[in-house]
Each structure stands twice: as C-alpha cells, then as structure tokens.
Coordinates of C-alpha atoms in Angstrom, one line a residue:
M11 CA 77.1 102.7 201.3
N12 CA 79.4 103.5 198.9
P13 CA 83.5 102.4 199.7
A14 CA 85.7 105.1 200.7
P15 CA 88.2 105.4 197.8
Q16 CA 92.0 103.3 197.9
G17 CA 95.6 105.0 197.4
P18 CA 96.1 108.0 195.6
E19 CA 92.4 108.4 195.2
A20 CA 91.8 108.9 198.7
V21 CA 93.8 112.0 198.1
P22 CA 92.0 115.2 197.0
D23 CA 94.3 117.7 195.3
S24 CA 92.1 121.1 194.5
R25 CA 95.0 121.9 191.3
G26 CA 93.7 123.5 188.4
L27 CA 90.2 124.6 190.9
N28 CA 89.5 128.2 188.9
L29 CA 89.5 130.2 192.6
W30 CA 86.9 132.7 190.6
R31 CA 84.3 130.0 189.9
A32 CA 85.3 129.1 192.9
D33 CA 83.9 131.2 195.0
P34 CA 80.6 133.1 193.6
M35 CA 79.7 135.0 196.5
L36 CA 82.6 137.5 195.6
E37 CA 80.8 137.7 192.3
R38 CA 77.5 138.5 193.7
L39 CA 79.4 140.9 196.8
A40 CA 81.6 142.5 193.9
G41 CA 78.5 143.8 192.3
L42 CA 77.5 146.2 195.2
Y43 CA 80.4 147.8 195.5
L44 CA 81.8 148.4 192.0
P45 CA 79.7 150.3 189.7
P46 CA 77.9 147.8 187.4
D47 CA 79.4 148.3 184.0
L48 CA 83.8 147.8 185.4
L49 CA 82.1 145.0 187.0
A50 CA 81.6 143.6 183.8
H51 CA 85.0 144.3 182.6
L52 CA 86.4 143.2 184.7
R53 CA 84.7 139.6 185.0
P54 CA 86.5 137.7 181.8
H55 CA 89.9 139.3 183.8
L56 CA 89.2 137.4 187.0
D57 CA 87.7 135.3 185.5
R58 CA 91.6 134.4 183.7
L59 CA 93.2 135.2 187.4
G60 CA 90.7 132.7 189.3
G61 CA 92.5 129.5 186.9
L62 CA 95.7 130.6 187.4
A63 CA 95.4 131.6 190.8
G64 CA 94.5 127.7 190.9
G65 CA 96.5 126.5 188.9
R66 CA 99.6 128.1 186.9
L67 CA 100.6 130.5 189.3
D68 CA 99.4 128.6 192.7
E69 CA 102.9 126.4 191.3
L70 CA 105.0 129.6 190.2
A71 CA 104.3 130.5 194.3
A72 CA 105.6 127.1 195.7
I73 CA 108.3 127.3 193.0
A74 CA 109.3 130.5 194.8
D75 CA 108.8 129.7 198.4
R76 CA 111.4 127.1 198.2
N77 CA 113.9 128.5 196.1
P78 CA 113.9 132.6 198.2
P79 CA 116.2 135.7 196.8
V80 CA 120.1 135.3 196.2
L81 CA 121.6 138.6 197.6
H82 CA 125.4 138.5 195.3
S83 CA 127.7 141.4 196.4
R84 CA 129.9 141.3 193.7
D85 CA 130.2 140.6 190.2
R86 CA 132.5 137.8 188.8
R87 CA 135.5 140.0 187.6
G88 CA 135.0 141.2 191.5
A89 CA 133.2 144.8 190.6
D90 CA 131.2 145.7 193.5
R91 CA 127.4 145.0 191.1
Q92 CA 125.1 144.5 193.7
H93 CA 122.0 142.7 193.0
I94 CA 119.3 140.2 194.0
E95 CA 119.1 137.1 192.3
Y96 CA 114.9 135.9 191.8
H97 CA 113.7 133.0 190.3
P98 CA 112.4 133.0 187.1
A99 CA 109.6 131.8 189.4
Y100 CA 109.3 134.4 191.0
R101 CA 109.4 136.9 188.0
E102 CA 107.0 135.3 186.2
M103 CA 104.9 136.3 188.9
E104 CA 106.0 139.7 188.3
R105 CA 104.9 139.9 184.8
L106 CA 101.8 139.2 185.5
A107 CA 100.7 141.3 189.0
F108 CA 102.7 144.4 187.5
G109 CA 102.5 143.7 184.0
E110 CA 99.1 142.1 182.8
Y111 CA 96.6 142.6 185.6
G112 CA 98.7 146.6 186.1
L113 CA 97.7 146.1 189.9
A114 CA 100.4 148.7 191.5
A115 CA 98.9 151.5 189.0
L116 CA 95.4 151.0 188.6
S117 CA 94.1 153.3 191.1
H118 CA 96.6 155.7 189.7
R119 CA 96.3 156.3 185.5
A120 CA 93.8 154.9 182.9
G121 CA 94.2 151.9 180.7
V122 CA 95.4 149.2 183.1
L123 CA 93.2 146.3 181.5
G124 CA 91.9 148.6 179.2
W125 CA 89.9 150.8 181.8
P126 CA 89.5 153.7 181.1
A127 CA 89.6 156.1 183.8
P128 CA 91.7 155.0 187.2
M129 CA 90.2 151.9 189.0
P130 CA 88.3 152.5 192.3
P131 CA 89.8 150.7 195.4
A132 CA 87.3 148.0 195.3
A133 CA 88.3 146.8 191.5
K134 CA 92.3 146.7 193.7
Y135 CA 91.2 144.7 196.3
L136 CA 89.3 142.5 194.4
I137 CA 91.7 141.7 191.7
T138 CA 94.3 140.8 194.7
Y139 CA 92.4 139.7 197.1
L140 CA 92.1 136.5 193.7
L141 CA 96.3 136.6 193.1
V142 CA 96.7 136.7 196.9
Q143 CA 94.9 133.2 197.6
A144 CA 97.5 131.6 195.2
E145 CA 100.7 134.0 196.9
F146 CA 101.8 136.6 199.3
G147 CA 104.7 137.7 198.9
L148 CA 104.8 139.6 195.6
C149 CA 101.5 141.7 197.2
C150 CA 103.9 143.0 199.6
P151 CA 106.2 144.3 197.1
V152 CA 102.8 145.3 195.2
S153 CA 101.4 146.9 197.9
M154 CA 104.2 149.3 198.9
T155 CA 104.6 150.3 194.9
D156 CA 100.8 152.0 195.4
S157 CA 101.1 152.9 198.6
L158 CA 104.7 154.8 197.9
T159 CA 102.8 156.5 195.0
R160 CA 99.8 157.4 196.2
T161 CA 102.2 159.1 199.3
L162 CA 104.9 160.9 197.1
R163 CA 101.9 162.6 194.3
R164 CA 100.3 163.6 198.8
F165 CA 102.9 165.1 200.0
G166 CA 106.1 164.7 197.0
D167 CA 106.9 167.8 195.7
P168 CA 105.7 168.5 191.8
A169 CA 109.2 168.0 190.2
L170 CA 110.1 165.0 192.0
V171 CA 106.6 163.5 191.0
A172 CA 107.2 164.6 187.5
L173 CA 110.1 162.3 188.0
Y174 CA 109.6 159.4 189.1
L175 CA 105.1 158.9 188.4
P176 CA 105.8 157.2 185.6
A177 CA 107.8 154.6 186.1
L178 CA 106.3 154.1 189.8
T179 CA 103.0 153.2 187.3
S180 CA 104.6 151.2 184.6
Q181 CA 103.9 148.3 183.8
D182 CA 106.3 147.7 181.2
L183 CA 108.7 145.6 183.9
D184 CA 112.3 146.8 182.4
A185 CA 110.8 150.5 183.0
L186 CA 108.9 149.7 186.4
H187 CA 110.0 151.6 189.7
H188 CA 108.9 148.8 192.7
G189 CA 108.6 150.7 195.7
A190 CA 109.6 149.9 199.3
M191 CA 109.6 151.5 202.8
F192 CA 112.5 151.8 204.9
M193 CA 111.4 153.2 208.7
T194 CA 112.7 149.5 210.8
E195 CA 116.0 150.2 213.2
Q196 CA 118.0 148.2 215.3
G197 CA 115.9 150.8 218.6
A198 CA 113.4 151.7 216.4
G199 CA 110.4 149.3 214.9
S200 CA 107.1 151.0 216.2
D201 CA 108.7 153.7 218.6
I202 CA 110.0 155.7 215.4
A203 CA 110.5 158.6 217.8
A204 CA 114.0 156.2 218.6
T205 CA 115.0 156.9 214.8
A206 CA 118.8 157.4 214.5
V207 CA 119.3 157.5 211.2
M208 CA 120.8 161.1 209.7
A209 CA 120.0 162.8 206.9
A210 CA 121.7 166.2 206.2
P211 CA 121.3 168.9 204.4
R212 CA 123.0 169.9 200.2
P213 CA 123.3 173.2 198.6
D214 CA 121.6 171.4 195.5
G215 CA 118.3 170.6 198.1
S216 CA 118.9 167.0 198.0
W217 CA 120.5 165.4 201.4
T218 CA 122.5 162.4 202.5
L219 CA 121.4 159.9 204.9
T220 CA 123.5 157.9 206.8
G221 CA 123.0 155.0 209.3
D222 CA 121.4 151.2 209.2
K223 CA 117.9 150.4 208.7
W224 CA 117.0 147.1 210.1
F225 CA 114.2 145.2 208.2
C226 CA 113.6 146.2 204.5
S227 CA 111.3 144.7 201.8
N228 CA 112.1 145.1 199.3
P229 CA 115.3 145.8 199.7
D230 CA 115.9 146.7 195.7
A231 CA 113.4 148.6 195.1
G232 CA 113.3 151.6 192.4
L233 CA 112.7 154.0 195.6
A234 CA 111.8 153.8 198.9
M235 CA 110.4 156.1 201.7
V236 CA 112.7 155.9 204.2
L237 CA 112.3 157.6 207.5
A238 CA 115.4 159.8 209.2
R239 CA 116.5 162.8 211.6
R240 CA 117.3 166.0 210.7
E241 CA 121.2 166.7 211.5
G242 CA 120.9 169.7 214.7
A243 CA 117.5 168.5 214.9
G244 CA 115.9 167.6 218.6
P245 CA 114.4 164.5 219.5
G246 CA 111.1 163.3 219.4
L247 CA 109.4 163.1 216.1
A248 CA 109.9 166.8 215.4
G249 CA 113.0 166.3 214.2
V250 CA 112.0 163.1 211.7
S251 CA 111.7 163.9 207.9
L252 CA 110.4 161.9 205.0
F253 CA 112.0 161.5 202.2
L254 CA 112.3 159.4 198.9
L255 CA 115.7 157.3 198.1
P256 CA 115.9 156.2 194.3
R257 CA 118.7 153.2 194.1
V258 CA 119.6 154.6 190.7
L259 CA 120.1 158.3 190.6
P260 CA 119.2 160.4 187.8
D261 CA 122.5 160.1 186.2
G262 CA 123.0 156.5 186.0
S263 CA 125.1 156.4 188.8
D264 CA 124.7 153.6 191.5
N265 CA 123.3 155.7 195.1
A266 CA 125.5 155.4 198.5
Y267 CA 123.5 152.8 199.9
R268 CA 123.7 148.9 200.6
I269 CA 122.1 145.5 201.1
L270 CA 124.7 144.5 203.7
R271 CA 122.1 140.9 204.1
L272 CA 118.8 139.1 203.3
K273 CA 116.2 137.7 206.3
P274 CA 115.6 134.2 206.5
K275 CA 112.4 134.5 207.2
L276 CA 109.3 132.1 208.5
G277 CA 106.7 133.1 205.4
T278 CA 106.5 135.5 201.9
R279 CA 110.0 133.9 201.2
S280 CA 109.8 134.6 198.0
M281 CA 110.5 138.5 198.4
A282 CA 113.5 139.4 199.6
S283 CA 113.4 141.5 202.9
G284 CA 117.0 142.9 204.3
E285 CA 119.3 145.0 206.5
I286 CA 120.2 148.2 204.7
R287 CA 123.0 150.5 204.9
L288 CA 123.1 153.9 203.5
E289 CA 126.6 155.6 203.7
G290 CA 125.5 159.0 202.8
A291 CA 123.2 158.2 200.7
T292 CA 121.5 160.8 198.2
A293 CA 117.6 161.6 198.8
Y294 CA 115.0 163.7 198.7
L295 CA 112.8 165.6 201.4
V296 CA 109.1 164.7 201.1
G297 CA 106.4 167.6 202.4
D298 CA 106.8 168.7 205.5
P299 CA 110.4 168.4 206.9
E300 CA 108.6 168.3 210.3
A301 CA 105.6 165.9 209.7
G302 CA 107.4 163.2 208.3
F303 CA 106.1 160.2 210.8
R304 CA 102.8 162.3 209.7
Q305 CA 103.5 161.4 206.1
M306 CA 104.5 158.3 206.3
A307 CA 101.5 157.3 208.0
D308 CA 99.4 157.8 204.8
M309 CA 101.5 154.9 203.1
V310 CA 101.8 152.6 206.3
N311 CA 98.0 152.6 206.9
N312 CA 97.7 151.9 202.8
S313 CA 99.9 149.1 203.5
R314 CA 98.2 148.6 206.7
L315 CA 94.4 148.2 205.2
S316 CA 96.1 145.7 202.5
N317 CA 97.2 143.7 204.8
G318 CA 93.6 143.3 206.2
M319 CA 92.9 142.7 202.8
R320 CA 95.7 139.9 201.9
A321 CA 94.3 138.3 205.2
A322 CA 90.9 137.9 204.3
G323 CA 92.5 136.4 200.7
L324 CA 94.6 133.5 202.7
M325 CA 91.3 133.2 205.2
R326 CA 89.1 132.6 201.5
R327 CA 92.1 130.0 200.2
A328 CA 92.3 127.9 203.0
V329 CA 88.1 128.1 203.6
T330 CA 88.6 126.8 199.6
E331 CA 90.7 123.9 200.0
A332 CA 89.1 122.0 203.6
L333 CA 85.4 122.8 201.3
F334 CA 87.3 120.7 198.7
V335 CA 88.7 118.5 201.0
A336 CA 85.7 118.0 202.9
H337 CA 83.6 117.1 200.2
R338 CA 85.2 114.3 198.9
R339 CA 87.3 112.5 201.3
R340 CA 85.9 110.0 203.4
A341 CA 86.3 107.9 206.5
F342 CA 83.9 105.9 208.8
G343 CA 81.9 105.7 205.6
Q344 CA 80.7 108.8 205.0
R345 CA 82.3 112.8 203.5
L346 CA 84.0 114.6 206.4
V347 CA 81.0 117.7 205.6
D348 CA 78.9 115.4 206.6
M349 CA 80.1 115.3 209.6
P350 CA 78.6 117.2 212.3
L351 CA 81.7 117.7 214.1
M352 CA 82.8 118.6 210.5
R353 CA 80.3 121.6 210.0
R354 CA 81.0 123.2 213.1
Q355 CA 84.4 123.0 212.3
L356 CA 83.8 124.9 208.6
S357 CA 81.3 127.5 210.0
K358 CA 84.8 128.6 212.1
M359 CA 86.1 129.4 209.2
T360 CA 83.5 130.4 207.8
L361 CA 82.3 133.0 209.8
P362 CA 85.5 135.0 210.4
M363 CA 86.5 135.1 206.6
E364 CA 83.9 136.2 206.5
Q365 CA 83.4 138.6 207.7
A366 CA 87.1 140.2 206.6
R367 CA 85.4 140.2 203.3
S368 CA 82.6 142.4 203.9
L369 CA 84.8 144.9 206.7
M370 CA 87.8 144.6 203.0
F371 CA 84.6 145.8 200.7
Q372 CA 83.4 148.5 203.2
A373 CA 87.1 149.8 203.7
A374 CA 87.8 149.8 200.2
E375 CA 84.6 152.7 199.8
A376 CA 85.6 154.6 202.6
L377 CA 89.1 154.6 200.4
R378 CA 87.6 156.0 197.7
R379 CA 85.7 158.8 198.8
A380 CA 87.7 159.7 201.5
D381 CA 89.8 160.4 198.4
L382 CA 87.1 162.3 197.0
G383 CA 86.7 164.6 200.1
E384 CA 83.6 163.6 201.3
D385 CA 82.6 165.1 204.0
G386 CA 83.2 162.0 207.4
A387 CA 85.2 159.8 204.8
Y388 CA 88.6 160.0 205.9
P389 CA 88.1 159.6 210.2
L390 CA 85.8 156.3 209.3
L391 CA 88.3 155.4 207.1
R392 CA 91.3 155.7 210.0
I393 CA 89.4 153.6 212.5
L394 CA 88.9 150.8 209.6
T395 CA 92.3 150.5 209.2
P396 CA 93.5 149.2 212.0
L397 CA 90.4 147.5 212.8
M398 CA 90.3 144.8 209.9
K399 CA 94.4 144.9 210.4
F400 CA 94.2 143.9 213.8
R401 CA 91.4 141.6 214.0
A402 CA 91.6 139.7 210.5
C403 CA 95.0 139.4 210.2
R404 CA 95.1 137.6 213.4
D405 CA 92.1 135.4 212.6
A406 CA 93.6 134.5 210.0
R407 CA 96.4 133.1 212.0
R408 CA 94.0 130.2 213.6
V409 CA 92.0 129.8 210.4
T410 CA 95.1 128.7 208.2
G411 CA 96.0 126.3 211.9
D412 CA 92.4 124.9 211.2
A413 CA 91.8 124.9 207.8
M414 CA 95.3 122.4 207.4
E415 CA 93.8 120.3 209.6
V416 CA 91.0 119.4 208.1
R417 CA 93.2 118.5 205.4
G418 CA 95.4 116.2 207.9
G419 CA 98.8 115.0 207.7
C420 CA 99.0 116.2 203.8
G421 CA 98.1 119.3 205.6
Y422 CA 101.7 119.7 207.0
I423 CA 103.1 118.9 204.1
E424 CA 105.1 121.3 202.6
E425 CA 104.1 119.5 198.7
W426 CA 100.1 121.4 199.7
P427 CA 99.7 124.8 199.9
D428 CA 98.5 124.7 203.8
A429 CA 101.7 125.2 204.9
R430 CA 102.5 128.5 202.8
L431 CA 99.1 129.6 204.1
L432 CA 99.6 129.6 207.9
R433 CA 103.3 130.5 207.5
D434 CA 102.1 133.8 205.5
A435 CA 99.3 134.3 207.7
H436 CA 101.1 135.2 210.8
L437 CA 103.1 138.4 209.1
G438 CA 100.5 140.3 208.9
S439 CA 99.7 140.2 212.5
I440 CA 103.5 142.2 212.8
W441 CA 104.8 144.0 209.8
E442 CA 103.2 148.1 209.3
G443 CA 102.6 147.6 213.4
T444 CA 102.6 144.6 215.6
S445 CA 98.4 144.2 217.3
N446 CA 99.3 146.1 220.7
I447 CA 100.5 148.9 218.5
V448 CA 97.0 148.5 216.3
A449 CA 95.0 148.4 218.8
L450 CA 96.7 151.6 220.3
D451 CA 96.2 152.7 216.9
V452 CA 92.3 152.3 217.5
L453 CA 92.4 154.8 220.6
R454 CA 94.3 157.3 218.6
A455 CA 92.0 157.3 215.1
A456 CA 89.2 157.7 217.8
K457 CA 91.3 160.8 220.2
R458 CA 92.8 162.7 216.8
E459 CA 89.9 162.1 214.0
A460 CA 86.6 162.0 216.6
A461 CA 86.3 158.9 214.5
L462 CA 84.3 157.4 216.9
P463 CA 80.8 158.9 215.9
V464 CA 81.3 158.6 212.8
L465 CA 81.5 155.1 213.2
R466 CA 78.6 155.1 215.6
R467 CA 76.6 156.4 212.8
H468 CA 77.7 154.2 209.9
V469 CA 77.1 150.7 211.7
L470 CA 73.8 152.6 212.2
G471 CA 73.2 153.6 208.7
L472 CA 74.3 150.2 207.7
L473 CA 71.8 148.4 210.3
G474 CA 68.5 150.0 208.9
H475 CA 65.6 150.0 211.2
G476 CA 67.8 147.8 213.2
A477 CA 64.5 144.8 212.9
D478 CA 67.4 141.9 211.6
L479 CA 69.6 142.6 214.5
P480 CA 67.7 144.2 217.2
E481 CA 70.3 143.9 219.3
A482 CA 73.4 145.7 217.8
P483 CA 72.5 148.8 218.5
E484 CA 72.5 148.3 222.4
A485 CA 75.9 146.4 221.8
L486 CA 77.3 149.3 219.5
D487 CA 76.7 151.9 222.5
R488 CA 78.0 149.5 225.1
A489 CA 81.4 149.4 222.4
L490 CA 82.1 152.8 222.2
A491 CA 81.7 153.3 225.6
L492 CA 84.2 150.9 226.2
A493 CA 86.8 152.8 223.5
E494 CA 86.0 155.9 225.2
R495 CA 87.1 154.3 228.6
A496 CA 90.5 152.3 227.2
Q497 CA 92.0 156.2 226.0
E498 CA 92.9 155.5 229.6
D499 CA 92.9 152.4 230.3
P500 CA 94.7 151.2 227.5
A501 CA 94.4 147.5 228.4
S502 CA 91.1 147.0 227.1
A503 CA 92.3 148.1 224.0
R504 CA 92.8 144.5 222.2
Q505 CA 89.0 144.2 223.6
A506 CA 87.3 147.5 222.5
A507 CA 88.8 147.2 218.7
S508 CA 87.6 143.0 218.2
A509 CA 84.6 144.1 220.1
L510 CA 84.1 147.1 217.5
Y511 CA 85.5 145.0 214.1
H512 CA 82.9 142.5 215.1
L513 CA 80.1 144.7 215.3
T514 CA 80.7 146.5 212.3
S515 CA 81.2 143.3 210.9
A516 CA 78.2 142.2 211.3
A517 CA 76.1 145.1 210.5
A518 CA 77.9 145.1 206.6
M519 CA 76.4 141.3 206.6
A520 CA 73.3 142.4 207.4
W521 CA 73.2 145.5 204.7
E522 CA 74.5 143.3 202.3
A523 CA 72.0 140.7 203.2
R524 CA 69.0 143.4 202.2
R525 CA 70.1 144.2 199.8
L526 CA 71.1 140.4 198.1
Q527 CA 67.8 139.4 199.2
D528 CA 70.2 136.2 201.2
A529 CA 69.0 135.3 204.5
G530 CA 71.8 133.0 204.9
R531 CA 74.2 136.1 204.7
L532 CA 71.8 137.7 207.7
E533 CA 72.1 134.8 209.7
L534 CA 76.1 135.0 209.5
A535 CA 75.3 138.7 210.8
R536 CA 74.0 137.2 213.8
L537 CA 75.7 134.4 214.1
V538 CA 78.9 136.8 214.5
L539 CA 76.8 138.5 217.3
R540 CA 75.9 135.1 219.4
H541 CA 79.6 134.3 218.9
R542 CA 81.7 137.2 218.9
V543 CA 79.3 139.6 220.8
L544 CA 76.7 139.0 223.1
P545 CA 76.8 137.1 226.3
R546 CA 76.4 133.4 225.8
D547 CA 76.6 130.5 228.5
P548 CA 80.9 128.4 227.5
L549 CA 79.0 125.5 228.8
A550 CA 75.7 125.8 226.7
A551 CA 75.7 123.0 223.7
E552 CA 74.8 124.4 220.4
A553 CA 74.3 123.1 216.7
E554 CA 74.7 125.7 215.4
T555 CA 76.7 126.4 211.5
V556 CA 76.7 128.1 209.0
P557 CA 73.6 128.3 206.3
E558 CA 74.1 125.3 203.8
G559 CA 74.6 127.3 201.1
F560 CA 78.8 127.9 202.2
W561 CA 79.4 124.8 202.6
T562 CA 79.0 124.8 199.1
D563 CA 81.5 122.0 197.1
P564 CA 84.2 124.8 195.5
G565 CA 84.7 121.8 192.7
A566 CA 81.4 121.3 192.0

C-alpha cells in the first residue's frame, strides 16, 4: 500500500491543465457536428485556448473576480465624465475573446481566425464552451454582442445596420461596440407588458426614451436593445416597441442616460451590471413598432441558448476538477476514484454534463438549419432552446456544488475555481427568464410553433430503428402527452420540460454513440432513461455508474 502524500503534495492542483486535451470526447463530438475541414482548421486554435483556459485565462478570471468594475461619475476636475473602470485582467480577457478569437463576430462575417466564411453556430459554441470553463462573466457581453448583431441584422433598417454592423463585428477593441439588452424594470421583470419606460417620436425619425431600467448587464456597452412603451400607445405588449440605444451619438456626443450604480452580485463579478436612468436618450426604432417583444425575443432566445451552452461548460470544468482530484487525492489507503461511493458521485455529475453537451450541439445544428430556412428547423430550435435553458442551467447548480465537495474544504476556498463555478452557475436559472418562466416558454413554443410534433419526429429520427433504447418511443409519447396537458394545467410545465429534455438528450447520445461506435456513450443514454425517465424503485440497491472511460484522468 502506497503511503498517502503529506503537506502540499497531498493537495492536487490542476493549474496549467490544457482543458481541450483533458476532454478527448469533446473533439470526437465536434467531428459529428462540424465540417471536417473547419474542425481541422480550428484544432490548433482550440488547443491553444484549452491551454489558456486551464492556465493564464483561469488566473486572469480569478483576478477579475476579486477586482470587480468600479463606476466613476465625474473626472478629477468635476466634469460629468461617467465611465466604468475595469481591472486590467478583465481587459486582457476581452482582448482574447473579442479580439483574438472574435467570438462576437465569427458567425457574422468571414476572416475570423483565418476562416474564409462566417462559421456555423456549432463552431461558435465549441470555442465559447472552452472559454467559459475559465471565465463566465465575460461570456455574457460576448453573447449579447453576438445576439444584438443577429437581431439588428434581422429586423433593423438597412441604414442602421450599415451604420453599426462594422463596429459590432470588429476585432479591434478600440473600434468595437459591445452589445447589451435593457429590458428589466422594477415592476416589469418577466412581465414585459408592464414596461413603463416611455418612448416619444421626434421629427427626424429618432425617438427619446425616458425612465429607469433596473438590471442592465454590460451597462456601458456601445449599443443596447431597449424595450419601451410608445407615447400614446395602449396597455399590453402591442404598445411596447424595440429600440437601438447608442452610448455615443453619431455626432460624437454622449447620449442622455446615466448609470446610477453597479450591482453587487453573487457571481459574474468580473462583468458590470447596473441600473440605468434614461433622460430623454436618443434611440432608433427597430422593426415593427407593435412587435417589439416578439423581435426582442429573438435576442432573448439566442441569449438563452448561450446560457445553456455556458451551463454545459461550467459542468464540464467542474467534472474535470473533480476527476483530477479523485485520481490524485488519497484517503484510507486508496485513491478517491477507486472508492465505490465516489465513483457513484462522479457518475451523478458526469451524466447531466454529457446530456447538456449533446443538447448544445443539437441546438447549434437546429440554429444553423433554421437560419437556412429549412423546413421544421425553426420550431425545433424554438423548443430546444427553453428545454436546454431550463434543465441544463438547473443541473449546473447541483453539479458545481457536488464537484466542490469532491475537493473538500479547499473547494470552499476562493483560491480554487470551485467556489466561482458554483456562484456563476446560479445565474443561468435567473437571467433571461427564471425556471418557471422558461418552463412555460416550452409550452408557448409547443402552442405557437406547433413544436411538439416536430420534436417527436426529430427524437425518433435520432433513435433510428429504436433497438438501442427500446423504451424510449413509448416514454416520448407519454412525455409529449404530458406537455399537451400542461398547456391546460401549467403546474405540470416543469415536469414536462424535464421529461422532454431527458428523452431528447438520451436520443442524441444514442445517435452519437452509433456514429462514433462508442458503447460507453450508448450506456450513458440508457442511464438517462433509467434514472431520469422510467419508473424505478427508490429503495432498490443500485451500483450502476457511468462507463469506466468517463472517469479518465484529465491530467494523464
């Protein structure tokens, strides 16, 4: 029996681990969802980012987390020169994400990372999935900039698009305009019909916005999408329009709105969130004035999908840390990874992590097809988005907490990544819609987009002949029937959303397993059914764990 190490050698430290190389399954899955030539082109970039995410980027994220942004309202001469001061560590992360990797631009224009065309969503999510394992907060501005660009291009006046698109997709940080969305008010959180900020038209076609927005992330962004009620419009959603709000007007003067304060948040501390007062600010109408929320929903849904992807990334980092510790920490004469109860705990973390990763790629492919106008792709995307946002974001809270426990007391200490992962994981279930709101959105997608039959066809297509998961088709029909009933009795919305998520992710993993000829991944799909969908005896002894290959030492 090998003696347990003593002193510092007894405390495993993963600093410097290449997070791309530590996760060989990620590259195998990427090969199913990306064109081979694009994946080959991205490999060196992903390898470099994996090294940064486990090393320098992780260090920068920890520094920025300890040194949050500071709001300055006046300069030293007393002039009203409001600005937010960010720590140099955050600025360095911005240079990497927006500059070198062009994450807000790569799906909108050619040339990012040397690729001669805009990249598909799967590439964007693959790269961001690696980055978020080190830094979550910055990925919010990255996502909002990408999402604002998408919504502006889809609904904005061509002149407005031409004016601002180059700055939104720039990799030059001096020219770049970040994006943001200002929706939330004190009396209008998820209830957008209660929006009270007012918009008044001007003779030149612009509008003035007046009122307070209560929770605005990236509040000093160069451009923000804002919901406001048109002057004279009646109550309800038809009176709420979508506007583009620039921080600096075309003539170079500051726009008329103020950041009142920054929020002291539980997580995402590196990135500023604040309260905004609009004082007759100049803004530009985007799209149909009576369809403001429907158009803003395009940006919200893109952000929700990004939130699900980020939850998947947080879970992967948590599992990587737990595996690294379990392979190196010794207690009672054994490695932790050799203890049956620890193997079971690792299994309970690995399964939801793998589910979220498969759904991330499935949703990315649905987004690609929807943008091409393929039949049925938009309803599929429309329901996959809230399914992932609802379940993956909730699972991330538990997985990050369980991973912290594997590290023990050190996991609770802010010097290690576990505490930050746990704090950041709680964001996903709140921003862009709480769990209840997003579960209800699954039902809204089912009703308005007739998405349930589309989802059924998609899941059955993933299952193929069905021999791999013979119980799945019947369980799917029961879950769809539950979702239909929930439209009349919304109290079942969360139950229905969870069931559909589990069945879709199990089918996706079975599809991946067939193409990769990977028996272990198929066993994961079966475990999802057994433990998340099918009836089981809660008092039965269970020794089942995920296949051995999923406990591979990430530092080997």
